[in-house]
Amino acid sequence: MNSLLTPLLLLPLVLSSSLPRPPVPHVPTLLPHRPTPLGRSRFSARARLDLTTRCNASCFHDGRRSADQLDFETLYWDGSRTLTAVDVRGEGEDHARPRRRRVRRQIYGADGRFNIQGDNFLLDYPFSAAVRISTGCTGVLVSRWHVLTAAHCVHDGKDYVKGARKLRVGFLIPPSINGTRADPPLKKKPLVRWMRVRRTRVPKGWIQGPQDVSMDFDYALLELRSPHRRPFMRLAVAPSLDDLAGRRIHFSGFDSDRPGELVYRFCPVEQESSDLIYQHCDARPGASGSGVYGRVWDNSLERWERKVIGIFSGHQWLEIDGENKDYNVAVRITPLKFAQICYWVHGNRLDCSQD
């Protein structure tokens, strides 16, 4: 691994030490109704490793949400499905007000990704929280039982992908654990230990069709059949750019052009809307579903912590004020999305508050 990576990982901590503590966002309460049984999925969709959309000024500034977009569908391991309608109490402001900024565009040609190699890094937090999804994407551990990923990795907006029938989550095993002393050190490669998924949850905002809401609801939660033993990352409502330490985001994923390797990258946020984070972090197909994290203030611990504030989705062409720019895009975890994902994880609304 590049020797420059260690000081780069420490840089956000130095930058964040002098930042004022941002206000704690209000998290609304989700009130779920009794689930309604649905027909079995056909699993007819094809998995997409690279999602590309287009957006103009109207969708960039549109923060309005209909109530049923937070309803969610649950896919069980046997192929059965249910739809759960929800009510929202104390919704208030759903997002931090975005700030338009003009910044100098980063060059895509210079690859800023780092391969994560060696036991000291593969098993260290936060790299150990990155997992593979059997459909070809990436996910991030957010509890002992749950993995957050992109919705398009399991559902195309109309139906579940073929691989979702027997969905699995893969944990990268370092060479020293899966190899023998007789193996040549340079030829050892990490292996993957797979675990089955018990149920998958996708917001109805995505199922209504990604062409209607762009990438705004491109997230899904997977529940494993048995708990894992690795450290997991906590979730947080995505702060505004000015409240993000170093104004940087980070994520690790399994990019398709580097098979069998975990790839880490970081970069500054360049634009933000009510639901999306725009940046030029280098990424390739397969990185979709990676947990995007930054350093945010934790009131309970009284310190800055790495937390997942978004899910890497894909690529978007953004046309505003006559300018057509391309960005890599992550879905923001807004207060409403935080409440929904937290409910999926805990199964009750009492444990779902922002710190």
PDB file of N, CA and C in Angstrom, residues 47-129:
ATOM      1  N   ALA A  47     -28.552  -7.211 -13.122  1.00  0.00           N
ATOM      2  CA  ALA A  47     -27.778  -6.363 -12.209  1.00  0.00           C
ATOM      3  C   ALA A  47     -26.970  -5.341 -13.004  1.00  0.00           C
ATOM      4  N   ARG A  48     -26.938  -4.092 -12.503  1.00  0.00           N
ATOM      5  CA  ARG A  48     -26.158  -3.024 -13.117  1.00  0.00           C
ATOM      6  C   ARG A  48     -25.059  -2.602 -12.146  1.00  0.00           C
ATOM      7  N   LEU A  49     -23.833  -2.644 -12.613  1.00  0.00           N
ATOM      8  CA  LEU A  49     -22.716  -2.271 -11.759  1.00  0.00           C
ATOM      9  C   LEU A  49     -22.397  -0.787 -11.847  1.00  0.00           C
ATOM     10  N   ASP A  50     -22.973  -0.112 -12.838  1.00  0.00           N
ATOM     11  CA  ASP A  50     -22.672   1.311 -13.012  1.00  0.00           C
ATOM     12  C   ASP A  50     -23.957   2.049 -13.362  1.00  0.00           C
ATOM     13  N   LEU A  51     -24.442   2.892 -12.470  1.00  0.00           N
ATOM     14  CA  LEU A  51     -25.674   3.640 -12.681  1.00  0.00           C
ATOM     15  C   LEU A  51     -25.345   5.055 -13.140  1.00  0.00           C
ATOM     16  N   THR A  52     -25.931   5.469 -14.264  1.00  0.00           N
ATOM     17  CA  THR A  52     -25.725   6.818 -14.794  1.00  0.00           C
ATOM     18  C   THR A  52     -27.075   7.487 -15.006  1.00  0.00           C
ATOM     19  N   THR A  53     -27.234   8.717 -14.496  1.00  0.00           N
ATOM     20  CA  THR A  53     -28.488   9.456 -14.654  1.00  0.00           C
ATOM     21  C   THR A  53     -28.175  10.879 -15.109  1.00  0.00           C
ATOM     22  N   ARG A  54     -29.235  11.615 -15.424  1.00  0.00           N
ATOM     23  CA  ARG A  54     -29.120  13.029 -15.796  1.00  0.00           C
ATOM     24  C   ARG A  54     -30.042  13.861 -14.920  1.00  0.00           C
ATOM     25  N   CYS A  55     -29.630  15.093 -14.640  1.00  0.00           N
ATOM     26  CA  CYS A  55     -30.422  15.960 -13.768  1.00  0.00           C
ATOM     27  C   CYS A  55     -30.264  17.403 -14.243  1.00  0.00           C
ATOM     28  N   ASN A  56     -31.366  18.171 -14.169  1.00  0.00           N
ATOM     29  CA  ASN A  56     -31.302  19.597 -14.495  1.00  0.00           C
ATOM     30  C   ASN A  56     -31.596  20.415 -13.246  1.00  0.00           C
ATOM     31  N   ALA A  57     -31.782  21.695 -13.397  1.00  0.00           N
ATOM     32  CA  ALA A  57     -31.971  22.570 -12.245  1.00  0.00           C
ATOM     33  C   ALA A  57     -33.211  22.206 -11.440  1.00  0.00           C
ATOM     34  N   SER A  58     -34.274  21.727 -12.121  1.00  0.00           N
ATOM     35  CA  SER A  58     -35.511  21.415 -11.399  1.00  0.00           C
ATOM     36  C   SER A  58     -35.339  20.241 -10.450  1.00  0.00           C
ATOM     37  N   CYS A  59     -34.673  19.188 -10.880  1.00  0.00           N
ATOM     38  CA  CYS A  59     -34.489  18.044  -9.980  1.00  0.00           C
ATOM     39  C   CYS A  59     -33.381  18.311  -8.971  1.00  0.00           C
ATOM     40  N   PHE A  60     -32.423  19.181  -9.312  1.00  0.00           N
ATOM     41  CA  PHE A  60     -31.346  19.497  -8.377  1.00  0.00           C
ATOM     42  C   PHE A  60     -31.878  20.243  -7.157  1.00  0.00           C
ATOM     43  N   HIS A  61     -32.831  21.146  -7.366  1.00  0.00           N
ATOM     44  CA  HIS A  61     -33.347  21.966  -6.282  1.00  0.00           C
ATOM     45  C   HIS A  61     -34.617  21.394  -5.650  1.00  0.00           C
ATOM     46  N   ASP A  62     -35.183  20.336  -6.216  1.00  0.00           N
ATOM     47  CA  ASP A  62     -36.449  19.803  -5.732  1.00  0.00           C
ATOM     48  C   ASP A  62     -36.212  18.925  -4.512  1.00  0.00           C
ATOM     49  N   GLY A  63     -36.596  19.421  -3.330  1.00  0.00           N
ATOM     50  CA  GLY A  63     -36.449  18.644  -2.106  1.00  0.00           C
ATOM     51  C   GLY A  63     -37.770  18.121  -1.593  1.00  0.00           C
ATOM     52  N   ARG A  64     -38.831  18.249  -2.392  1.00  0.00           N
ATOM     53  CA  ARG A  64     -40.144  17.805  -1.953  1.00  0.00           C
ATOM     54  C   ARG A  64     -40.222  16.282  -1.977  1.00  0.00           C
ATOM     55  N   ARG A  65     -40.909  15.720  -0.985  1.00  0.00           N
ATOM     56  CA  ARG A  65     -41.049  14.284  -0.884  1.00  0.00           C
ATOM     57  C   ARG A  65     -42.498  13.933  -0.605  1.00  0.00           C
ATOM     58  N   SER A  66     -43.041  12.934  -1.319  1.00  0.00           N
ATOM     59  CA  SER A  66     -44.379  12.449  -1.010  1.00  0.00           C
ATOM     60  C   SER A  66     -44.275  11.410   0.091  1.00  0.00           C
ATOM     61  N   ALA A  67     -45.361  11.267   0.859  1.00  0.00           N
ATOM     62  CA  ALA A  67     -45.332  10.404   2.037  1.00  0.00           C
ATOM     63  C   ALA A  67     -45.033   8.953   1.683  1.00  0.00           C
ATOM     64  N   ASP A  68     -45.557   8.475   0.534  1.00  0.00           N
ATOM     65  CA  ASP A  68     -45.398   7.050   0.240  1.00  0.00           C
ATOM     66  C   ASP A  68     -44.004   6.682  -0.253  1.00  0.00           C
ATOM     67  N   GLN A  69     -43.140   7.659  -0.517  1.00  0.00           N
ATOM     68  CA  GLN A  69     -41.783   7.323  -0.947  1.00  0.00           C
ATOM     69  C   GLN A  69     -40.961   6.699   0.171  1.00  0.00           C
ATOM     70  N   LEU A  70     -41.380   6.891   1.421  1.00  0.00           N
ATOM     71  CA  LEU A  70     -40.686   6.263   2.543  1.00  0.00           C
ATOM     72  C   LEU A  70     -41.305   4.929   2.938  1.00  0.00           C
ATOM     73  N   ASP A  71     -42.416   4.547   2.297  1.00  0.00           N
ATOM     74  CA  ASP A  71     -42.882   3.174   2.455  1.00  0.00           C
ATOM     75  C   ASP A  71     -41.769   2.257   1.958  1.00  0.00           C
ATOM     76  N   PHE A  72     -41.756   1.025   2.406  1.00  0.00           N
ATOM     77  CA  PHE A  72     -40.653   0.162   1.976  1.00  0.00           C
ATOM     78  C   PHE A  72     -41.120  -1.266   1.727  1.00  0.00           C
ATOM     79  N   GLU A  73     -40.386  -1.914   0.857  1.00  0.00           N
ATOM     80  CA  GLU A  73     -40.661  -3.303   0.506  1.00  0.00           C
ATOM     81  C   GLU A  73     -39.610  -4.199   1.139  1.00  0.00           C
ATOM     82  N   THR A  74     -40.038  -5.352   1.638  1.00  0.00           N
ATOM     83  CA  THR A  74     -39.134  -6.327   2.242  1.00  0.00           C
ATOM     84  C   THR A  74     -39.150  -7.605   1.423  1.00  0.00           C
ATOM     85  N   LEU A  75     -37.982  -8.037   0.985  1.00  0.00           N
ATOM     86  CA  LEU A  75     -37.824  -9.303   0.272  1.00  0.00           C
ATOM     87  C   LEU A  75     -37.210 -10.309   1.231  1.00  0.00           C
ATOM     88  N   TYR A  76     -37.868 -11.452   1.411  1.00  0.00           N
ATOM     89  CA  TYR A  76     -37.385 -12.490   2.315  1.00  0.00           C
ATOM     90  C   TYR A  76     -36.615 -13.556   1.549  1.00  0.00           C
ATOM     91  N   TRP A  77     -35.856 -14.356   2.280  1.00  0.00           N
ATOM     92  CA  TRP A  77     -34.957 -15.329   1.666  1.00  0.00           C
ATOM     93  C   TRP A  77     -35.694 -16.357   0.803  1.00  0.00           C
ATOM     94  N   ASP A  78     -36.992 -16.598   1.090  1.00  0.00           N
ATOM     95  CA  ASP A  78     -37.739 -17.584   0.323  1.00  0.00           C
ATOM     96  C   ASP A  78     -38.428 -16.980  -0.899  1.00  0.00           C
ATOM     97  N   GLY A  79     -38.204 -15.679  -1.172  1.00  0.00           N
ATOM     98  CA  GLY A  79     -38.784 -15.036  -2.335  1.00  0.00           C
ATOM     99  C   GLY A  79     -40.084 -14.307  -2.074  1.00  0.00           C
ATOM    100  N   SER A  80     -40.656 -14.442  -0.877  1.00  0.00           N
ATOM    101  CA  SER A  80     -41.882 -13.728  -0.542  1.00  0.00           C
ATOM    102  C   SER A  80     -41.567 -12.257  -0.277  1.00  0.00           C
ATOM    103  N   ARG A  81     -42.610 -11.399  -0.394  1.00  0.00           N
ATOM    104  CA  ARG A  81     -42.424  -9.960  -0.223  1.00  0.00           C
ATOM    105  C   ARG A  81     -43.562  -9.375   0.600  1.00  0.00           C
ATOM    106  N   THR A  82     -43.259  -8.256   1.264  1.00  0.00           N
ATOM    107  CA  THR A  82     -44.284  -7.468   1.939  1.00  0.00           C
ATOM    108  C   THR A  82     -44.043  -5.989   1.663  1.00  0.00           C
ATOM    109  N   LEU A  83     -45.108  -5.192   1.760  1.00  0.00           N
ATOM    110  CA  LEU A  83     -45.014  -3.747   1.641  1.00  0.00           C
ATOM    111  C   LEU A  83     -45.475  -3.131   2.948  1.00  0.00           C
ATOM    112  N   THR A  84     -44.623  -2.257   3.532  1.00  0.00           N
ATOM    113  CA  THR A  84     -44.942  -1.596   4.786  1.00  0.00           C
ATOM    114  C   THR A  84     -45.132  -0.110   4.551  1.00  0.00           C
ATOM    115  N   ALA A  85     -46.326   0.395   4.830  1.00  0.00           N
ATOM    116  CA  ALA A  85     -46.588   1.829   4.747  1.00  0.00           C
ATOM    117  C   ALA A  85     -46.172   2.485   6.055  1.00  0.00           C
ATOM    118  N   VAL A  86     -45.724   3.730   5.975  1.00  0.00           N
ATOM    119  CA  VAL A  86     -45.279   4.432   7.179  1.00  0.00           C
ATOM    120  C   VAL A  86     -45.896   5.829   7.221  1.00  0.00           C
ATOM    121  N   ASP A  87     -46.095   6.314   8.437  1.00  0.00           N
ATOM    122  CA  ASP A  87     -46.418   7.707   8.675  1.00  0.00           C
ATOM    123  C   ASP A  87     -45.205   8.364   9.303  1.00  0.00           C
ATOM    124  N   VAL A  88     -45.095   9.673   9.141  1.00  0.00           N
ATOM    125  CA  VAL A  88     -43.946  10.415   9.672  1.00  0.00           C
ATOM    126  C   VAL A  88     -44.443  11.432  10.677  1.00  0.00           C
ATOM    127  N   ARG A  89     -43.835  11.432  11.860  1.00  0.00           N
ATOM    128  CA  ARG A  89     -44.189  12.397  12.896  1.00  0.00           C
ATOM    129  C   ARG A  89     -42.983  13.311  13.144  1.00  0.00           C
ATOM    130  N   GLY A  90     -43.259  14.627  13.211  1.00  0.00           N
ATOM    131  CA  GLY A  90     -42.182  15.577  13.498  1.00  0.00           C
ATOM    132  C   GLY A  90     -41.176  15.669  12.381  1.00  0.00           C
ATOM    133  N   GLU A  91     -41.688  15.732  11.138  1.00  0.00           N
ATOM    134  CA  GLU A  91     -40.787  15.725   9.985  1.00  0.00           C
ATOM    135  C   GLU A  91     -39.885  16.941   9.974  1.00  0.00           C
ATOM    136  N   GLY A  92     -40.458  18.141  10.074  1.00  0.00           N
ATOM    137  CA  GLY A  92     -39.648  19.357  10.094  1.00  0.00           C
ATOM    138  C   GLY A  92     -38.822  19.496   8.836  1.00  0.00           C
ATOM    139  N   GLU A  93     -37.614  19.995   8.991  1.00  0.00           N
ATOM    140  CA  GLU A  93     -36.693  20.185   7.858  1.00  0.00           C
ATOM    141  C   GLU A  93     -36.010  18.873   7.557  1.00  0.00           C
ATOM    142  N   ASP A  94     -36.134  18.396   6.340  1.00  0.00           N
ATOM    143  CA  ASP A  94     -35.602  17.087   5.975  1.00  0.00           C
ATOM    144  C   ASP A  94     -34.114  17.108   5.646  1.00  0.00           C
ATOM    145  N   HIS A  95     -33.542  18.251   5.448  1.00  0.00           N
ATOM    146  CA  HIS A  95     -32.147  18.267   5.022  1.00  0.00           C
ATOM    147  C   HIS A  95     -31.495  19.592   5.367  1.00  0.00           C
ATOM    148  N   ALA A  96     -30.186  19.551   5.389  1.00  0.00           N
ATOM    149  CA  ALA A  96     -29.433  20.788   5.542  1.00  0.00           C
ATOM    150  C   ALA A  96     -29.533  21.583   4.249  1.00  0.00           C
ATOM    151  N   ARG A  97     -29.654  22.889   4.360  1.00  0.00           N
ATOM    152  CA  ARG A  97     -29.796  23.709   3.158  1.00  0.00           C
ATOM    153  C   ARG A  97     -28.497  23.661   2.352  1.00  0.00           C
ATOM    154  N   PRO A  98     -28.576  23.222   1.095  1.00  0.00           N
ATOM    155  CA  PRO A  98     -27.355  23.122   0.293  1.00  0.00           C
ATOM    156  C   PRO A  98     -26.775  24.486  -0.021  1.00  0.00           C
ATOM    157  N   ARG A  99     -25.479  24.523  -0.172  1.00  0.00           N
ATOM    158  CA  ARG A  99     -24.781  25.759  -0.519  1.00  0.00           C
ATOM    159  C   ARG A  99     -24.130  25.589  -1.885  1.00  0.00           C
ATOM    160  N   ARG A 100     -24.456  26.482  -2.817  1.00  0.00           N
ATOM    161  CA  ARG A 100     -23.844  26.426  -4.134  1.00  0.00           C
ATOM    162  C   ARG A 100     -22.431  26.993  -4.063  1.00  0.00           C
ATOM    163  N   ARG A 101     -21.493  26.257  -4.628  1.00  0.00           N
ATOM    164  CA  ARG A 101     -20.110  26.689  -4.608  1.00  0.00           C
ATOM    165  C   ARG A 101     -19.516  26.468  -5.997  1.00  0.00           C
ATOM    166  N   ARG A 102     -18.643  27.370  -6.396  1.00  0.00           N
ATOM    167  CA  ARG A 102     -17.892  27.169  -7.624  1.00  0.00           C
ATOM    168  C   ARG A 102     -16.465  26.807  -7.252  1.00  0.00           C
ATOM    169  N   VAL A 103     -16.067  25.636  -7.640  1.00  0.00           N
ATOM    170  CA  VAL A 103     -14.726  25.178  -7.305  1.00  0.00           C
ATOM    171  C   VAL A 103     -14.019  24.738  -8.578  1.00  0.00           C
ATOM    172  N   ARG A 104     -12.722  24.656  -8.511  1.00  0.00           N
ATOM    173  CA  ARG A 104     -11.971  24.212  -9.672  1.00  0.00           C
ATOM    174  C   ARG A 104     -12.130  22.714  -9.839  1.00  0.00           C
ATOM    175  N   ARG A 105     -12.444  22.305 -11.019  1.00  0.00           N
ATOM    176  CA  ARG A 105     -12.739  20.913 -11.292  1.00  0.00           C
ATOM    177  C   ARG A 105     -11.494  20.048 -11.124  1.00  0.00           C
ATOM    178  N   GLN A 106     -11.681  18.888 -10.490  1.00  0.00           N
ATOM    179  CA  GLN A 106     -10.587  17.948 -10.349  1.00  0.00           C
ATOM    180  C   GLN A 106     -10.375  17.197 -11.647  1.00  0.00           C
ATOM    181  N   ILE A 107      -9.157  16.723 -11.870  1.00  0.00           N
ATOM    182  CA  ILE A 107      -8.833  15.978 -13.081  1.00  0.00           C
ATOM    183  C   ILE A 107      -9.107  14.509 -12.839  1.00  0.00           C
ATOM    184  N   TYR A 108      -9.962  13.911 -13.692  1.00  0.00           N
ATOM    185  CA  TYR A 108     -10.268  12.496 -13.562  1.00  0.00           C
ATOM    186  C   TYR A 108      -9.097  11.617 -13.981  1.00  0.00           C
ATOM    187  N   GLY A 109      -8.227  12.148 -14.835  1.00  0.00           N
ATOM    188  CA  GLY A 109      -7.162  11.334 -15.387  1.00  0.00           C
ATOM    189  C   GLY A 109      -6.175  10.809 -14.361  1.00  0.00           C
ATOM    190  N   ALA A 110      -5.953  11.537 -13.276  1.00  0.00           N
ATOM    191  CA  ALA A 110      -5.012  11.098 -12.245  1.00  0.00           C
ATOM    192  C   ALA A 110      -5.752  10.215 -11.254  1.00  0.00           C
ATOM    193  N   ASP A 111      -5.427   8.925 -11.250  1.00  0.00           N
ATOM    194  CA  ASP A 111      -6.133   7.961 -10.408  1.00  0.00           C
ATOM    195  C   ASP A 111      -5.713   8.139  -8.955  1.00  0.00           C
ATOM    196  N   GLY A 112      -6.664   8.528  -8.107  1.00  0.00           N
ATOM    197  CA  GLY A 112      -6.353   8.777  -6.701  1.00  0.00           C
ATOM    198  C   GLY A 112      -6.749   7.647  -5.781  1.00  0.00           C
ATOM    199  N   ARG A 113      -6.887   6.425  -6.308  1.00  0.00           N
ATOM    200  CA  ARG A 113      -7.290   5.294  -5.470  1.00  0.00           C
ATOM    201  C   ARG A 113      -6.081   4.570  -4.890  1.00  0.00           C
ATOM    202  N   PHE A 114      -6.288   3.953  -3.715  1.00  0.00           N
ATOM    203  CA  PHE A 114      -5.238   3.202  -3.040  1.00  0.00           C
ATOM    204  C   PHE A 114      -5.713   1.770  -2.813  1.00  0.00           C
ATOM    205  N   ASN A 115      -4.886   0.793  -3.172  1.00  0.00           N
ATOM    206  CA  ASN A 115      -5.206  -0.591  -2.853  1.00  0.00           C
ATOM    207  C   ASN A 115      -4.942  -0.843  -1.373  1.00  0.00           C
ATOM    208  N   ILE A 116      -5.905  -1.450  -0.707  1.00  0.00           N
ATOM    209  CA  ILE A 116      -5.730  -1.787   0.710  1.00  0.00           C
ATOM    210  C   ILE A 116      -5.211  -3.212   0.787  1.00  0.00           C
ATOM    211  N   GLN A 117      -3.970  -3.371   1.229  1.00  0.00           N
ATOM    212  CA  GLN A 117      -3.330  -4.676   1.277  1.00  0.00           C
ATOM    213  C   GLN A 117      -2.716  -4.907   2.640  1.00  0.00           C
ATOM    214  N   GLY A 118      -2.546  -6.184   2.984  1.00  0.00           N
ATOM    215  CA  GLY A 118      -1.898  -6.534   4.246  1.00  0.00           C
ATOM    216  C   GLY A 118      -2.889  -6.640   5.384  1.00  0.00           C
ATOM    217  N   ASP A 119      -2.592  -7.504   6.324  1.00  0.00           N
ATOM    218  CA  ASP A 119      -3.490  -7.750   7.457  1.00  0.00           C
ATOM    219  C   ASP A 119      -3.743  -6.500   8.279  1.00  0.00           C
ATOM    220  N   ASN A 120      -2.725  -5.652   8.438  1.00  0.00           N
ATOM    221  CA  ASN A 120      -2.860  -4.482   9.302  1.00  0.00           C
ATOM    222  C   ASN A 120      -3.919  -3.518   8.794  1.00  0.00           C
ATOM    223  N   PHE A 121      -4.205  -3.573   7.496  1.00  0.00           N
ATOM    224  CA  PHE A 121      -5.197  -2.652   6.941  1.00  0.00           C
ATOM    225  C   PHE A 121      -6.518  -3.347   6.635  1.00  0.00           C
ATOM    226  N   LEU A 122      -6.474  -4.564   6.089  1.00  0.00           N
ATOM    227  CA  LEU A 122      -7.712  -5.253   5.728  1.00  0.00           C
ATOM    228  C   LEU A 122      -8.594  -5.530   6.934  1.00  0.00           C
ATOM    229  N   LEU A 123      -7.981  -5.761   8.098  1.00  0.00           N
ATOM    230  CA  LEU A 123      -8.752  -6.062   9.298  1.00  0.00           C
ATOM    231  C   LEU A 123      -8.922  -4.856  10.200  1.00  0.00           C
ATOM    232  N   ASP A 124      -8.395  -3.710   9.786  1.00  0.00           N
ATOM    233  CA  ASP A 124      -8.506  -2.496  10.590  1.00  0.00           C
ATOM    234  C   ASP A 124      -9.731  -1.689  10.180  1.00  0.00           C
ATOM    235  N   TYR A 125     -10.344  -1.070  11.161  1.00  0.00           N
ATOM    236  CA  TYR A 125     -11.456  -0.153  10.923  1.00  0.00           C
ATOM    237  C   TYR A 125     -10.902   1.134  10.306  1.00  0.00           C
ATOM    238  N   PRO A 126     -11.528   1.733   9.305  1.00  0.00           N
ATOM    239  CA  PRO A 126     -12.852   1.413   8.758  1.00  0.00           C
ATOM    240  C   PRO A 126     -12.839   0.476   7.557  1.00  0.00           C
ATOM    241  N   PHE A 127     -11.628   0.036   7.097  1.00  0.00           N
ATOM    242  CA  PHE A 127     -11.576  -0.807   5.907  1.00  0.00           C
ATOM    243  C   PHE A 127     -12.287  -2.138   6.121  1.00  0.00           C
ATOM    244  N   SER A 128     -12.236  -2.654   7.345  1.00  0.00           N
ATOM    245  CA  SER A 128     -12.853  -3.949   7.630  1.00  0.00           C
ATOM    246  C   SER A 128     -14.368  -3.911   7.531  1.00  0.00           C
ATOM    247  N   ALA A 129     -14.960  -2.713   7.495  1.00  0.00           N
ATOM    248  CA  ALA A 129     -16.417  -2.597   7.415  1.00  0.00           C
ATOM    249  C   ALA A 129     -16.925  -2.701   5.983  1.00  0.00           C
TER     250      ALA A 129
END
